[in-house]
Amino acid sequence: MDHIEDAQARLTEIAKRRDQALDGASRGRHRGWDAAGALAMIAGFAALDLPAPSALQLGLFAVALVAALTCFTRAGRRGKVVMHQSQMTGRFWAVLGGFALASGVLAFAGIWLVNRIDIPLRFTLVGVLLAVLIAVTEPLYRALLRRTAA
Amino acid sequence: MTTPAGFDELIHPPTRLGLVALLAATEWAEFSFLKESLELTDSALSKQISTLAEAGYAEVRKEGAGRRRRTLVTLTPKGRTAFDGHVEALRRLVSGAPPAARTGARPPEGP
């Protein structure tokens, strides 16, 4: 193999290892903190089902969402790998922001929908569905993340 | 062949390049993750990390205690600069640009 082919092979290897690191940052998250975050999020939605004044419901909802975000962040920091800031490109933030936005839109759509259906624990159900949706779309998130090459 | 500027013989061997490339994409990584990703034994990975640490390219720190104890590996700024320079040198080789002077290249070394 001449030196140009060798250099090309090494660059391919570097790209492969970068993908592996990004995969590791996503798969190697701390499961306990991730689970705590999902529970806090569901608890936040469940607060909207409580027989309490709206202000209290919304206050509890906000506190629970902040707690969920804290847990999710901790899950990343306590994982097996933490991504370097050089990998957090504009495209990375676009993917992350896109997923956050999609989750927010789905949550609002869910709340709008269940407000028109009179079923018990309807907001809790939205929270559970959102948590499940986040979990099942993780492979898609990982696939998109691989396309955010620095 | 003339070695392009930035080409680093310490980083270039495949196993070590894989290790440095993994570390370059991370702030830090756990020893177990590196071992699984590179499919190396504990001792083989320790040897590679020691070589990098001796050159001032990597740092190892241990956290926690008992079952929660974990070994974290990180690239130092010097290691990151060397890796970036090496990648740039490889790109220059591939693009066929005329190689620069040998300055900055390390003497050849075994894997």
PDB file of C-alpha atoms in Angstrom:
ATOM      1  CA  MET A   1       0.000   0.000   0.000  1.00  0.00           C
ATOM      2  CA  ASP A   2       1.550   3.368  -0.903  1.00  0.00           C
ATOM      3  CA  HIS A   3       1.639   6.242   1.551  1.00  0.00           C
ATOM      4  CA  ILE A   4      -1.384   8.035   0.045  1.00  0.00           C
ATOM      5  CA  GLU A   5      -3.576   4.948   0.357  1.00  0.00           C
ATOM      6  CA  ASP A   6      -2.239   4.459   3.871  1.00  0.00           C
ATOM      7  CA  ALA A   7      -3.108   8.067   4.783  1.00  0.00           C
ATOM      8  CA  GLN A   8      -6.589   7.620   3.292  1.00  0.00           C
ATOM      9  CA  ALA A   9      -7.088   4.442   5.330  1.00  0.00           C
ATOM     10  CA  ARG A  10      -6.035   6.277   8.523  1.00  0.00           C
ATOM     11  CA  LEU A  11      -8.451   9.132   7.841  1.00  0.00           C
ATOM     12  CA  THR A  12     -11.251   6.595   7.356  1.00  0.00           C
ATOM     13  CA  GLU A  13     -10.253   4.974  10.637  1.00  0.00           C
ATOM     14  CA  ILE A  14     -10.367   8.368  12.391  1.00  0.00           C
ATOM     15  CA  ALA A  15     -13.892   9.024  11.054  1.00  0.00           C
ATOM     16  CA  LYS A  16     -15.006   5.557  12.193  1.00  0.00           C
ATOM     17  CA  ARG A  17     -13.628   6.131  15.699  1.00  0.00           C
ATOM     18  CA  ARG A  18     -15.354   9.522  15.904  1.00  0.00           C
ATOM     19  CA  ASP A  19     -18.689   7.823  15.115  1.00  0.00           C
ATOM     20  CA  GLN A  20     -17.906   5.226  17.779  1.00  0.00           C
ATOM     21  CA  ALA A  21     -17.259   7.983  20.333  1.00  0.00           C
ATOM     22  CA  LEU A  22     -20.550   9.729  19.453  1.00  0.00           C
ATOM     23  CA  ASP A  23     -22.370   6.400  19.729  1.00  0.00           C
ATOM     24  CA  GLY A  24     -20.708   5.807  23.091  1.00  0.00           C
ATOM     25  CA  ALA A  25     -21.755   9.243  24.352  1.00  0.00           C
ATOM     26  CA  SER A  26     -25.368   8.358  23.539  1.00  0.00           C
ATOM     27  CA  ARG A  27     -25.450   4.643  24.478  1.00  0.00           C
ATOM     28  CA  GLY A  28     -23.160   4.948  27.500  1.00  0.00           C
ATOM     29  CA  ARG A  29     -25.342   7.431  29.356  1.00  0.00           C
ATOM     30  CA  HIS A  30     -25.986   6.710  33.033  1.00  0.00           C
ATOM     31  CA  ARG A  31     -29.205   4.663  33.022  1.00  0.00           C
ATOM     32  CA  GLY A  32     -30.169   5.542  36.582  1.00  0.00           C
ATOM     33  CA  TRP A  33     -30.115   9.290  35.955  1.00  0.00           C
ATOM     34  CA  ASP A  34     -31.890   8.865  32.613  1.00  0.00           C
ATOM     35  CA  ALA A  35     -34.638   6.836  34.315  1.00  0.00           C
ATOM     36  CA  ALA A  36     -34.893   9.472  37.066  1.00  0.00           C
ATOM     37  CA  GLY A  37     -35.260  12.151  34.376  1.00  0.00           C
ATOM     38  CA  ALA A  38     -38.048  10.231  32.625  1.00  0.00           C
ATOM     39  CA  LEU A  39     -39.840   9.730  35.956  1.00  0.00           C
ATOM     40  CA  ALA A  40     -39.512  13.439  36.824  1.00  0.00           C
ATOM     41  CA  MET A  41     -40.967  14.323  33.415  1.00  0.00           C
ATOM     42  CA  ILE A  42     -43.922  11.957  33.909  1.00  0.00           C
ATOM     43  CA  ALA A  43     -44.406  13.341  37.429  1.00  0.00           C
ATOM     44  CA  GLY A  44     -44.537  16.844  35.946  1.00  0.00           C
ATOM     45  CA  PHE A  45     -47.367  15.857  33.611  1.00  0.00           C
ATOM     46  CA  ALA A  46     -49.054  13.943  36.436  1.00  0.00           C
ATOM     47  CA  ALA A  47     -49.076  17.210  38.455  1.00  0.00           C
ATOM     48  CA  LEU A  48     -51.486  18.607  35.842  1.00  0.00           C
ATOM     49  CA  ASP A  49     -53.957  15.872  36.833  1.00  0.00           C
ATOM     50  CA  LEU A  50     -53.906  16.872  40.512  1.00  0.00           C
ATOM     51  CA  PRO A  51     -57.095  18.418  41.947  1.00  0.00           C
ATOM     52  CA  ALA A  52     -55.303  21.690  42.696  1.00  0.00           C
ATOM     53  CA  PRO A  53     -55.350  25.317  41.496  1.00  0.00           C
ATOM     54  CA  SER A  54     -53.866  25.873  38.013  1.00  0.00           C
ATOM     55  CA  ALA A  55     -51.015  28.007  39.360  1.00  0.00           C
ATOM     56  CA  LEU A  56     -49.903  25.223  41.674  1.00  0.00           C
ATOM     57  CA  GLN A  57     -50.240  22.644  38.896  1.00  0.00           C
ATOM     58  CA  LEU A  58     -48.122  24.720  36.514  1.00  0.00           C
ATOM     59  CA  GLY A  59     -45.585  25.463  39.259  1.00  0.00           C
ATOM     60  CA  LEU A  60     -45.155  21.763  39.984  1.00  0.00           C
ATOM     61  CA  PHE A  61     -44.978  21.040  36.252  1.00  0.00           C
ATOM     62  CA  ALA A  62     -42.165  23.596  35.793  1.00  0.00           C
ATOM     63  CA  VAL A  63     -40.214  22.310  38.814  1.00  0.00           C
ATOM     64  CA  ALA A  64     -40.522  18.727  37.557  1.00  0.00           C
ATOM     65  CA  LEU A  65     -39.316  19.660  34.066  1.00  0.00           C
ATOM     66  CA  VAL A  66     -36.273  21.466  35.509  1.00  0.00           C
ATOM     67  CA  ALA A  67     -35.570  18.382  37.631  1.00  0.00           C
ATOM     68  CA  ALA A  68     -35.925  16.176  34.526  1.00  0.00           C
ATOM     69  CA  LEU A  69     -33.480  18.332  32.542  1.00  0.00           C
ATOM     70  CA  THR A  70     -31.013  18.240  35.445  1.00  0.00           C
ATOM     71  CA  CYS A  71     -31.252  14.436  35.594  1.00  0.00           C
ATOM     72  CA  PHE A  72     -30.802  14.082  31.816  1.00  0.00           C
ATOM     73  CA  THR A  73     -27.745  16.348  31.921  1.00  0.00           C
ATOM     74  CA  ARG A  74     -26.314  14.370  34.823  1.00  0.00           C
ATOM     75  CA  ALA A  75     -26.911  11.127  32.923  1.00  0.00           C
ATOM     76  CA  GLY A  76     -24.680  12.473  30.158  1.00  0.00           C
ATOM     77  CA  ARG A  77     -21.960  13.703  32.525  1.00  0.00           C
ATOM     78  CA  ARG A  78     -21.955  10.415  34.452  1.00  0.00           C
ATOM     79  CA  GLY A  79     -21.833   8.320  31.268  1.00  0.00           C
ATOM     80  CA  LYS A  80     -18.921   6.323  29.911  1.00  0.00           C
ATOM     81  CA  VAL A  81     -18.021   9.052  27.442  1.00  0.00           C
ATOM     82  CA  VAL A  82     -18.491  12.816  27.359  1.00  0.00           C
ATOM     83  CA  MET A  83     -18.390  14.469  23.960  1.00  0.00           C
ATOM     84  CA  HIS A  84     -15.746  17.115  23.380  1.00  0.00           C
ATOM     85  CA  GLN A  85     -16.996  20.616  22.587  1.00  0.00           C
ATOM     86  CA  SER A  86     -15.299  20.432  19.168  1.00  0.00           C
ATOM     87  CA  GLN A  87     -17.942  17.856  18.206  1.00  0.00           C
ATOM     88  CA  MET A  88     -20.804  20.145  19.196  1.00  0.00           C
ATOM     89  CA  THR A  89     -21.110  21.785  15.818  1.00  0.00           C
ATOM     90  CA  GLY A  90     -23.990  23.870  14.510  1.00  0.00           C
ATOM     91  CA  ARG A  91     -25.459  20.726  12.998  1.00  0.00           C
ATOM     92  CA  PHE A  92     -25.217  18.965  16.375  1.00  0.00           C
ATOM     93  CA  TRP A  93     -27.211  21.747  18.051  1.00  0.00           C
ATOM     94  CA  ALA A  94     -29.649  21.715  15.133  1.00  0.00           C
ATOM     95  CA  VAL A  95     -30.295  17.976  15.651  1.00  0.00           C
ATOM     96  CA  LEU A  96     -30.589  18.387  19.438  1.00  0.00           C
ATOM     97  CA  GLY A  97     -32.774  21.483  19.111  1.00  0.00           C
ATOM     98  CA  GLY A  98     -34.900  19.792  16.444  1.00  0.00           C
ATOM     99  CA  PHE A  99     -35.581  16.857  18.728  1.00  0.00           C
ATOM    100  CA  ALA A 100     -36.353  19.150  21.691  1.00  0.00           C
ATOM    101  CA  LEU A 101     -38.690  21.200  19.503  1.00  0.00           C
ATOM    102  CA  ALA A 102     -40.422  18.098  18.121  1.00  0.00           C
ATOM    103  CA  SER A 103     -40.902  16.789  21.681  1.00  0.00           C
ATOM    104  CA  GLY A 104     -42.361  20.127  22.778  1.00  0.00           C
ATOM    105  CA  VAL A 105     -44.741  20.271  19.814  1.00  0.00           C
ATOM    106  CA  LEU A 106     -45.859  16.672  20.419  1.00  0.00           C
ATOM    107  CA  ALA A 107     -46.396  17.398  24.121  1.00  0.00           C
ATOM    108  CA  PHE A 108     -48.548  20.438  23.332  1.00  0.00           C
ATOM    109  CA  ALA A 109     -50.458  18.508  20.665  1.00  0.00           C
ATOM    110  CA  GLY A 110     -51.015  15.689  23.180  1.00  0.00           C
ATOM    111  CA  ILE A 111     -52.256  18.116  25.844  1.00  0.00           C
ATOM    112  CA  TRP A 112     -54.559  19.797  23.301  1.00  0.00           C
ATOM    113  CA  LEU A 113     -55.918  16.417  22.253  1.00  0.00           C
ATOM    114  CA  VAL A 114     -56.514  14.984  25.748  1.00  0.00           C
ATOM    115  CA  ASN A 115     -58.234  18.217  26.798  1.00  0.00           C
ATOM    116  CA  ARG A 116     -60.944  17.218  24.339  1.00  0.00           C
ATOM    117  CA  ILE A 117     -61.203  13.648  25.611  1.00  0.00           C
ATOM    118  CA  ASP A 118     -62.462  13.107  29.116  1.00  0.00           C
ATOM    119  CA  ILE A 119     -60.341  10.238  30.427  1.00  0.00           C
ATOM    120  CA  PRO A 120     -58.805   9.870  33.903  1.00  0.00           C
ATOM    121  CA  LEU A 121     -55.097  10.706  34.342  1.00  0.00           C
ATOM    122  CA  ARG A 122     -54.990  12.087  30.813  1.00  0.00           C
ATOM    123  CA  PHE A 123     -51.959  14.348  31.367  1.00  0.00           C
ATOM    124  CA  THR A 124     -50.054  11.528  33.032  1.00  0.00           C
ATOM    125  CA  LEU A 125     -50.786   9.483  29.914  1.00  0.00           C
ATOM    126  CA  VAL A 126     -49.275  12.248  27.744  1.00  0.00           C
ATOM    127  CA  GLY A 127     -46.163  12.204  29.940  1.00  0.00           C
ATOM    128  CA  VAL A 128     -45.820   8.433  29.662  1.00  0.00           C
ATOM    129  CA  LEU A 129     -46.327   8.509  25.877  1.00  0.00           C
ATOM    130  CA  LEU A 130     -43.734  11.283  25.540  1.00  0.00           C
ATOM    131  CA  ALA A 131     -41.194   9.320  27.613  1.00  0.00           C
ATOM    132  CA  VAL A 132     -41.818   6.226  25.465  1.00  0.00           C
ATOM    133  CA  LEU A 133     -41.505   8.277  22.278  1.00  0.00           C
ATOM    134  CA  ILE A 134     -38.169   9.739  23.396  1.00  0.00           C
ATOM    135  CA  ALA A 135     -36.903   6.224  24.171  1.00  0.00           C
ATOM    136  CA  VAL A 136     -37.987   4.671  20.859  1.00  0.00           C
ATOM    137  CA  THR A 137     -36.633   7.522  18.707  1.00  0.00           C
ATOM    138  CA  GLU A 138     -33.165   7.256  20.255  1.00  0.00           C
ATOM    139  CA  PRO A 139     -31.769   5.173  17.341  1.00  0.00           C
ATOM    140  CA  LEU A 140     -32.935   7.905  14.938  1.00  0.00           C
ATOM    141  CA  TYR A 141     -31.277  10.539  17.125  1.00  0.00           C
ATOM    142  CA  ARG A 142     -28.026   8.539  17.081  1.00  0.00           C
ATOM    143  CA  ALA A 143     -28.182   8.114  13.300  1.00  0.00           C
ATOM    144  CA  LEU A 144     -28.638  11.867  12.820  1.00  0.00           C
ATOM    145  CA  LEU A 145     -25.866  12.596  15.299  1.00  0.00           C
ATOM    146  CA  ARG A 146     -23.424  10.642  13.135  1.00  0.00           C
ATOM    147  CA  ARG A 147     -24.136  13.073  10.308  1.00  0.00           C
ATOM    148  CA  THR A 148     -22.979  16.064  12.353  1.00  0.00           C
ATOM    149  CA  ALA A 149     -19.294  15.538  11.507  1.00  0.00           C
ATOM    150  CA  ALA A 150     -17.049  18.331  12.730  1.00  0.00           C
TER     151      ALA A 150
ATOM    152  CA  MET B   1       8.802   9.929   1.040  1.00  0.00           C
ATOM    153  CA  THR B   2       9.138  13.292   2.818  1.00  0.00           C
ATOM    154  CA  THR B   3       7.194  13.471   6.046  1.00  0.00           C
ATOM    155  CA  PRO B   4       4.796  16.437   6.032  1.00  0.00           C
ATOM    156  CA  ALA B   5       4.821  18.917   8.888  1.00  0.00           C
ATOM    157  CA  GLY B   6       2.631  17.825  11.761  1.00  0.00           C
ATOM    158  CA  PHE B   7       2.945  14.136  10.914  1.00  0.00           C
ATOM    159  CA  ASP B   8       3.365  12.386  14.272  1.00  0.00           C
ATOM    160  CA  GLU B   9       4.993   8.958  14.291  1.00  0.00           C
ATOM    161  CA  LEU B  10       3.870   8.382  17.878  1.00  0.00           C
ATOM    162  CA  ILE B  11       0.202   8.699  16.926  1.00  0.00           C
ATOM    163  CA  HIS B  12       0.381   7.062  13.493  1.00  0.00           C
ATOM    164  CA  PRO B  13       0.345   3.308  14.350  1.00  0.00           C
ATOM    165  CA  PRO B  14      -3.224   2.005  13.751  1.00  0.00           C
ATOM    166  CA  THR B  15      -4.100   0.992  17.311  1.00  0.00           C
ATOM    167  CA  ARG B  16      -2.781   4.193  18.853  1.00  0.00           C
ATOM    168  CA  LEU B  17      -4.375   6.302  16.130  1.00  0.00           C
ATOM    169  CA  GLY B  18      -7.718   4.637  16.887  1.00  0.00           C
ATOM    170  CA  LEU B  19      -7.258   5.370  20.589  1.00  0.00           C
ATOM    171  CA  VAL B  20      -6.284   9.011  20.032  1.00  0.00           C
ATOM    172  CA  ALA B  21      -9.139   9.493  17.522  1.00  0.00           C
ATOM    173  CA  LEU B  22     -11.621   8.196  20.112  1.00  0.00           C
ATOM    174  CA  LEU B  23     -10.160  10.466  22.788  1.00  0.00           C
ATOM    175  CA  ALA B  24     -10.101  13.471  20.441  1.00  0.00           C
ATOM    176  CA  ALA B  25     -13.878  13.265  20.009  1.00  0.00           C
ATOM    177  CA  THR B  26     -14.403  13.119  23.754  1.00  0.00           C
ATOM    178  CA  GLU B  27     -13.764  15.312  26.756  1.00  0.00           C
ATOM    179  CA  TRP B  28     -12.887  12.081  28.518  1.00  0.00           C
ATOM    180  CA  ALA B  29     -13.731   8.407  28.115  1.00  0.00           C
ATOM    181  CA  GLU B  30     -13.898   5.465  30.484  1.00  0.00           C
ATOM    182  CA  PHE B  31     -11.224   2.804  30.211  1.00  0.00           C
ATOM    183  CA  SER B  32     -13.913   0.115  29.715  1.00  0.00           C
ATOM    184  CA  PHE B  33     -15.422   2.003  26.760  1.00  0.00           C
ATOM    185  CA  LEU B  34     -12.016   2.354  25.094  1.00  0.00           C
ATOM    186  CA  LYS B  35     -11.289  -1.327  25.680  1.00  0.00           C
ATOM    187  CA  GLU B  36     -14.571  -2.439  24.085  1.00  0.00           C
ATOM    188  CA  SER B  37     -14.325  -0.003  21.180  1.00  0.00           C
ATOM    189  CA  LEU B  38     -10.765  -0.924  20.267  1.00  0.00           C
ATOM    190  CA  GLU B  39     -11.215  -4.627  21.126  1.00  0.00           C
ATOM    191  CA  LEU B  40      -8.036  -4.658  23.190  1.00  0.00           C
ATOM    192  CA  THR B  41      -7.100  -6.461  26.370  1.00  0.00           C
ATOM    193  CA  ASP B  42      -6.638  -4.479  29.589  1.00  0.00           C
ATOM    194  CA  SER B  43      -2.876  -4.784  29.392  1.00  0.00           C
ATOM    195  CA  ALA B  44      -2.648  -3.855  25.701  1.00  0.00           C
ATOM    196  CA  LEU B  45      -4.773  -0.753  26.247  1.00  0.00           C
ATOM    197  CA  SER B  46      -2.845   0.195  29.401  1.00  0.00           C
ATOM    198  CA  LYS B  47       0.381  -0.021  27.414  1.00  0.00           C
ATOM    199  CA  GLN B  48      -0.949   2.275  24.688  1.00  0.00           C
ATOM    200  CA  ILE B  49      -2.253   4.771  27.249  1.00  0.00           C
ATOM    201  CA  SER B  50       1.057   4.715  29.140  1.00  0.00           C
ATOM    202  CA  THR B  51       2.937   5.496  25.921  1.00  0.00           C
ATOM    203  CA  LEU B  52       0.645   8.468  25.287  1.00  0.00           C
ATOM    204  CA  ALA B  53       0.877   9.599  28.916  1.00  0.00           C
ATOM    205  CA  GLU B  54       4.678   9.440  28.862  1.00  0.00           C
ATOM    206  CA  ALA B  55       4.681  11.689  25.797  1.00  0.00           C
ATOM    207  CA  GLY B  56       2.348  14.092  27.620  1.00  0.00           C
ATOM    208  CA  TYR B  57      -0.480  13.366  25.165  1.00  0.00           C
ATOM    209  CA  ALA B  58      -2.928  11.742  27.589  1.00  0.00           C
ATOM    210  CA  GLU B  59      -3.870  11.850  31.247  1.00  0.00           C
ATOM    211  CA  VAL B  60      -5.462   9.187  33.405  1.00  0.00           C
ATOM    212  CA  ARG B  61      -7.528   9.871  36.488  1.00  0.00           C
ATOM    213  CA  LYS B  62      -9.492   7.617  38.769  1.00  0.00           C
ATOM    214  CA  GLU B  63     -12.853   8.464  40.294  1.00  0.00           C
ATOM    215  CA  GLY B  64     -15.060   6.920  42.943  1.00  0.00           C
ATOM    216  CA  ALA B  65     -14.397   3.936  45.133  1.00  0.00           C
ATOM    217  CA  GLY B  66     -15.323   0.253  45.346  1.00  0.00           C
ATOM    218  CA  ARG B  67     -17.692  -0.965  42.649  1.00  0.00           C
ATOM    219  CA  ARG B  68     -18.210   2.598  41.424  1.00  0.00           C
ATOM    220  CA  ARG B  69     -14.515   3.168  40.803  1.00  0.00           C
ATOM    221  CA  ARG B  70     -13.793   4.133  37.233  1.00  0.00           C
ATOM    222  CA  THR B  71     -10.738   5.045  35.242  1.00  0.00           C
ATOM    223  CA  LEU B  72     -11.072   8.044  32.948  1.00  0.00           C
ATOM    224  CA  VAL B  73      -8.707   8.880  30.113  1.00  0.00           C
ATOM    225  CA  THR B  74      -8.419  12.275  28.478  1.00  0.00           C
ATOM    226  CA  LEU B  75      -6.251  13.910  25.819  1.00  0.00           C
ATOM    227  CA  THR B  76      -4.085  16.772  27.042  1.00  0.00           C
ATOM    228  CA  PRO B  77      -3.994  20.029  25.046  1.00  0.00           C
ATOM    229  CA  LYS B  78      -0.594  18.878  23.744  1.00  0.00           C
ATOM    230  CA  GLY B  79      -2.108  15.576  22.603  1.00  0.00           C
ATOM    231  CA  ARG B  80      -5.017  17.336  20.952  1.00  0.00           C
ATOM    232  CA  THR B  81      -2.685  19.701  19.090  1.00  0.00           C
ATOM    233  CA  ALA B  82      -0.557  16.743  17.950  1.00  0.00           C
ATOM    234  CA  PHE B  83      -3.642  14.862  16.760  1.00  0.00           C
ATOM    235  CA  ASP B  84      -5.002  17.879  14.851  1.00  0.00           C
ATOM    236  CA  GLY B  85      -1.603  18.361  13.225  1.00  0.00           C
ATOM    237  CA  HIS B  86      -1.432  14.679  12.315  1.00  0.00           C
ATOM    238  CA  VAL B  87      -4.895  14.727  10.742  1.00  0.00           C
ATOM    239  CA  GLU B  88      -3.928  17.802   8.759  1.00  0.00           C
ATOM    240  CA  ALA B  89      -0.737  16.075   7.590  1.00  0.00           C
ATOM    241  CA  LEU B  90      -2.738  13.010   6.488  1.00  0.00           C
ATOM    242  CA  ARG B  91      -5.178  15.243   4.591  1.00  0.00           C
ATOM    243  CA  ARG B  92      -2.288  16.965   2.839  1.00  0.00           C
ATOM    244  CA  LEU B  93      -0.860  13.587   1.852  1.00  0.00           C
ATOM    245  CA  VAL B  94      -4.210  12.477   0.442  1.00  0.00           C
ATOM    246  CA  SER B  95      -4.884  15.708  -1.408  1.00  0.00           C
ATOM    247  CA  GLY B  96      -1.427  15.406  -2.982  1.00  0.00           C
ATOM    248  CA  ALA B  97      -0.322  18.827  -1.817  1.00  0.00           C
ATOM    249  CA  PRO B  98       3.453  19.219  -1.841  1.00  0.00           C
ATOM    250  CA  PRO B  99       4.710  18.133   1.579  1.00  0.00           C
ATOM    251  CA  ALA B 100       6.141  20.796   3.813  1.00  0.00           C
ATOM    252  CA  ALA B 101       9.413  20.556   5.636  1.00  0.00           C
ATOM    253  CA  ARG B 102      10.087  17.754   8.127  1.00  0.00           C
ATOM    254  CA  THR B 103       9.958  20.148  11.046  1.00  0.00           C
ATOM    255  CA  GLY B 104       7.618  19.029  13.787  1.00  0.00           C
ATOM    256  CA  ALA B 105       7.745  15.347  12.874  1.00  0.00           C
ATOM    257  CA  ARG B 106       8.794  12.912  15.588  1.00  0.00           C
ATOM    258  CA  PRO B 107      11.362  10.218  14.954  1.00  0.00           C
ATOM    259  CA  PRO B 108       9.853   6.854  13.876  1.00  0.00           C
ATOM    260  CA  GLU B 109       8.811   4.543  16.707  1.00  0.00           C
ATOM    261  CA  GLY B 110       7.289   1.080  17.017  1.00  0.00           C
ATOM    262  CA  PRO B 111       3.521   0.579  17.637  1.00  0.00           C
TER     263      PRO B 111
END
